[in-house]
JSON list of C-alpha atoms in Angstrom, two decimals:
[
{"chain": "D", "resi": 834, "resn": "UNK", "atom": "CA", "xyz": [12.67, -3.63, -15.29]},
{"chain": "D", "resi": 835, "resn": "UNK", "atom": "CA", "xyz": [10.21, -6.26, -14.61]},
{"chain": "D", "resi": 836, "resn": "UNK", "atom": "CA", "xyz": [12.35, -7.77, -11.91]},
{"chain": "D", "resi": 837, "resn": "UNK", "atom": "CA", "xyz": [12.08, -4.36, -10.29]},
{"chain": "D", "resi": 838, "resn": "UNK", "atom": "CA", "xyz": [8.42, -4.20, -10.45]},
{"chain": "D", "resi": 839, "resn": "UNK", "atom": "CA", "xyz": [8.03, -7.80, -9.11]},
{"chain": "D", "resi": 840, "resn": "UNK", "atom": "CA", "xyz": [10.17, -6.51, -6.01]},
{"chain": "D", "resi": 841, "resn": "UNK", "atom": "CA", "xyz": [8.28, -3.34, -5.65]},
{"chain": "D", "resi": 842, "resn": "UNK", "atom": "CA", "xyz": [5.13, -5.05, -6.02]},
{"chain": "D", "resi": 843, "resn": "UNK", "atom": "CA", "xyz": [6.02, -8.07, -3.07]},
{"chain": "D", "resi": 844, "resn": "UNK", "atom": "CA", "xyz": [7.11, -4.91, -0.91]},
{"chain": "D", "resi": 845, "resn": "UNK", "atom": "CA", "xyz": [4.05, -2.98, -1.49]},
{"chain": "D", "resi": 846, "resn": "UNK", "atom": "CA", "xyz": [2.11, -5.84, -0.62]},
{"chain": "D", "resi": 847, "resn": "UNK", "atom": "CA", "xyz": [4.12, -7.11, 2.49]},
{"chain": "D", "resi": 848, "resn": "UNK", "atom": "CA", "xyz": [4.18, -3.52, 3.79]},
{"chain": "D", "resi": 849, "resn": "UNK", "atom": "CA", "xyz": [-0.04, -3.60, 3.39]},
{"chain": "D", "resi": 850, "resn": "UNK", "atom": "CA", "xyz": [-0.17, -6.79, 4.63]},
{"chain": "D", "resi": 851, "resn": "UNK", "atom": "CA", "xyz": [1.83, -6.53, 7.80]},
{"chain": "D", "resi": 852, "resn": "UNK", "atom": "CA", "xyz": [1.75, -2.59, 8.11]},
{"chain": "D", "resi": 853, "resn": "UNK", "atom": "CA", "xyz": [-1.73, -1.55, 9.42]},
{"chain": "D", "resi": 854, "resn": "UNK", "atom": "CA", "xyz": [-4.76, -4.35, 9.85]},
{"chain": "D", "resi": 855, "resn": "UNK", "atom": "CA", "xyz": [-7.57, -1.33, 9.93]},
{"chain": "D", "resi": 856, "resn": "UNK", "atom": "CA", "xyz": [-6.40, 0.03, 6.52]},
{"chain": "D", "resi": 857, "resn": "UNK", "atom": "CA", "xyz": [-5.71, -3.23, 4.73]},
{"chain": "D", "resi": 858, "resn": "UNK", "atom": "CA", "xyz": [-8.56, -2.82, 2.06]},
{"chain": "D", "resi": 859, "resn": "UNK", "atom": "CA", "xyz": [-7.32, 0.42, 1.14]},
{"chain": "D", "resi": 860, "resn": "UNK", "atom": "CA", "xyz": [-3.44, -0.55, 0.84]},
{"chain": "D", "resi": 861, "resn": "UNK", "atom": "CA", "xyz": [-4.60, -3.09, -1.25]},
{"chain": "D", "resi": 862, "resn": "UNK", "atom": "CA", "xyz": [-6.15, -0.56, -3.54]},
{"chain": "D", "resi": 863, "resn": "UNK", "atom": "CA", "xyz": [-3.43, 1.28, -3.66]},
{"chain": "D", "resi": 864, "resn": "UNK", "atom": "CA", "xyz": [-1.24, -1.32, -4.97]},
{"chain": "D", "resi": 865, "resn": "UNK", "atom": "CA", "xyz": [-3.57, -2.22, -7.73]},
{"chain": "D", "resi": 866, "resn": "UNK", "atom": "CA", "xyz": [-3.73, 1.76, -8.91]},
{"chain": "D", "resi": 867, "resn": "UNK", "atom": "CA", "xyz": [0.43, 1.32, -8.85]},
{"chain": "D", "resi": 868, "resn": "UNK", "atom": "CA", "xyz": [0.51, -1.49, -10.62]},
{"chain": "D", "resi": 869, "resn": "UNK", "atom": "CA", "xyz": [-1.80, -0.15, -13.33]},
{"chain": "D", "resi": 870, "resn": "UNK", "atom": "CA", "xyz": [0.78, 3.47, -13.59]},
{"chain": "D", "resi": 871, "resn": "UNK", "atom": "CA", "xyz": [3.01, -0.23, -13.89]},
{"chain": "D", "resi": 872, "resn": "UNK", "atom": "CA", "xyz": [6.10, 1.99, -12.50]},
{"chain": "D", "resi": 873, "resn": "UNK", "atom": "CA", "xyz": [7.57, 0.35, -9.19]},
{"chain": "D", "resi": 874, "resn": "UNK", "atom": "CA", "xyz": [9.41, 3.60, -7.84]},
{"chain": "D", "resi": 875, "resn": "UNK", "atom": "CA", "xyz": [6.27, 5.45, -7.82]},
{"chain": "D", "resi": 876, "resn": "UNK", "atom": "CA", "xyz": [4.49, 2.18, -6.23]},
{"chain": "D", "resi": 877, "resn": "UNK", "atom": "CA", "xyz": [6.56, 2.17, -3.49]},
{"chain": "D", "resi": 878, "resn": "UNK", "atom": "CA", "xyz": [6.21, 5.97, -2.91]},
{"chain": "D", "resi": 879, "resn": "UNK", "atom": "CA", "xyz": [2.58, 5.79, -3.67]},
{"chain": "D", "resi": 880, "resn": "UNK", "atom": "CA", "xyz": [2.37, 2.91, -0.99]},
{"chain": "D", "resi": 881, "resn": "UNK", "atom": "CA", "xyz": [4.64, 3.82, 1.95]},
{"chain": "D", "resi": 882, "resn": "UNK", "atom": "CA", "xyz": [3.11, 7.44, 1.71]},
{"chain": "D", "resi": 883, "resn": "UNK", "atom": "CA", "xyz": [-0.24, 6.00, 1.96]},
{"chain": "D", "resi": 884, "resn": "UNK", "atom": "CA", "xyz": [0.81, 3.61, 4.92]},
{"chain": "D", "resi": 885, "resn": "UNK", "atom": "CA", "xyz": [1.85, 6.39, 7.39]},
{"chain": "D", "resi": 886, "resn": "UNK", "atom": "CA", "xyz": [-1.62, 8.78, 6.90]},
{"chain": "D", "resi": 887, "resn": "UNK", "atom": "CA", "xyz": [-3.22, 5.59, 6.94]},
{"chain": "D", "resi": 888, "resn": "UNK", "atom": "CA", "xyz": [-2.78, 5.57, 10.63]},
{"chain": "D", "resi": 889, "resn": "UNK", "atom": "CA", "xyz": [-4.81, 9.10, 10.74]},
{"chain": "D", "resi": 890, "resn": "UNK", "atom": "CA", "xyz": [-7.26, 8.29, 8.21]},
{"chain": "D", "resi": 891, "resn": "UNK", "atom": "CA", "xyz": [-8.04, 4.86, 9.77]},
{"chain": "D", "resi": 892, "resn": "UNK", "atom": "CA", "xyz": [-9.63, 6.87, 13.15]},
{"chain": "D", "resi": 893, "resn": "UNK", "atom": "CA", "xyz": [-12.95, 6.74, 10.96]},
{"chain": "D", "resi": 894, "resn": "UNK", "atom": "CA", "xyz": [-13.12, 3.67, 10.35]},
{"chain": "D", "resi": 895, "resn": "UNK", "atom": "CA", "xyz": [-14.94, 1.36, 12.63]},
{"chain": "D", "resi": 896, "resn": "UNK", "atom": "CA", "xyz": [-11.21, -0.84, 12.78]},
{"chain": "D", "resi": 897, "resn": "UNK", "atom": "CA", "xyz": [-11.00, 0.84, 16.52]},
{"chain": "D", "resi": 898, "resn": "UNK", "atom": "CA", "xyz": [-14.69, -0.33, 17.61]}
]
């Protein structure tokens, strides 16, 4: 169990990290929310579903300017 939630947790944080620059500070957010619910299946679904809206969400950000 906690080997699983040390891999979920290195993905989550790789996928952040490397995934989308402009929506870094909230990826990072949502990893520490996952880790709190401390259950790395739902981390990793909590974190790649954030990822791809990320992309939308990010157009109000000033990331683009």
């Amino acid at each position: 169990m906690v080997g699983q939630r040390a891999v979920a947790t290195t993905v989550g944080f790789v996928f952040t990290a490397v995934g989308i620059p402009g929506f870094i500070g909230g990826g990072f957010v949502v990893d520490l929310l996952a880790l709190t619910m401390a259950d790395s299946v739902l981390h990793l679904v909590v974190t790649l579903g954030l990822l791809v809206p990320g992309l939308r969400l990010d157009t109000r950000a000033p990331a683009h300017a």
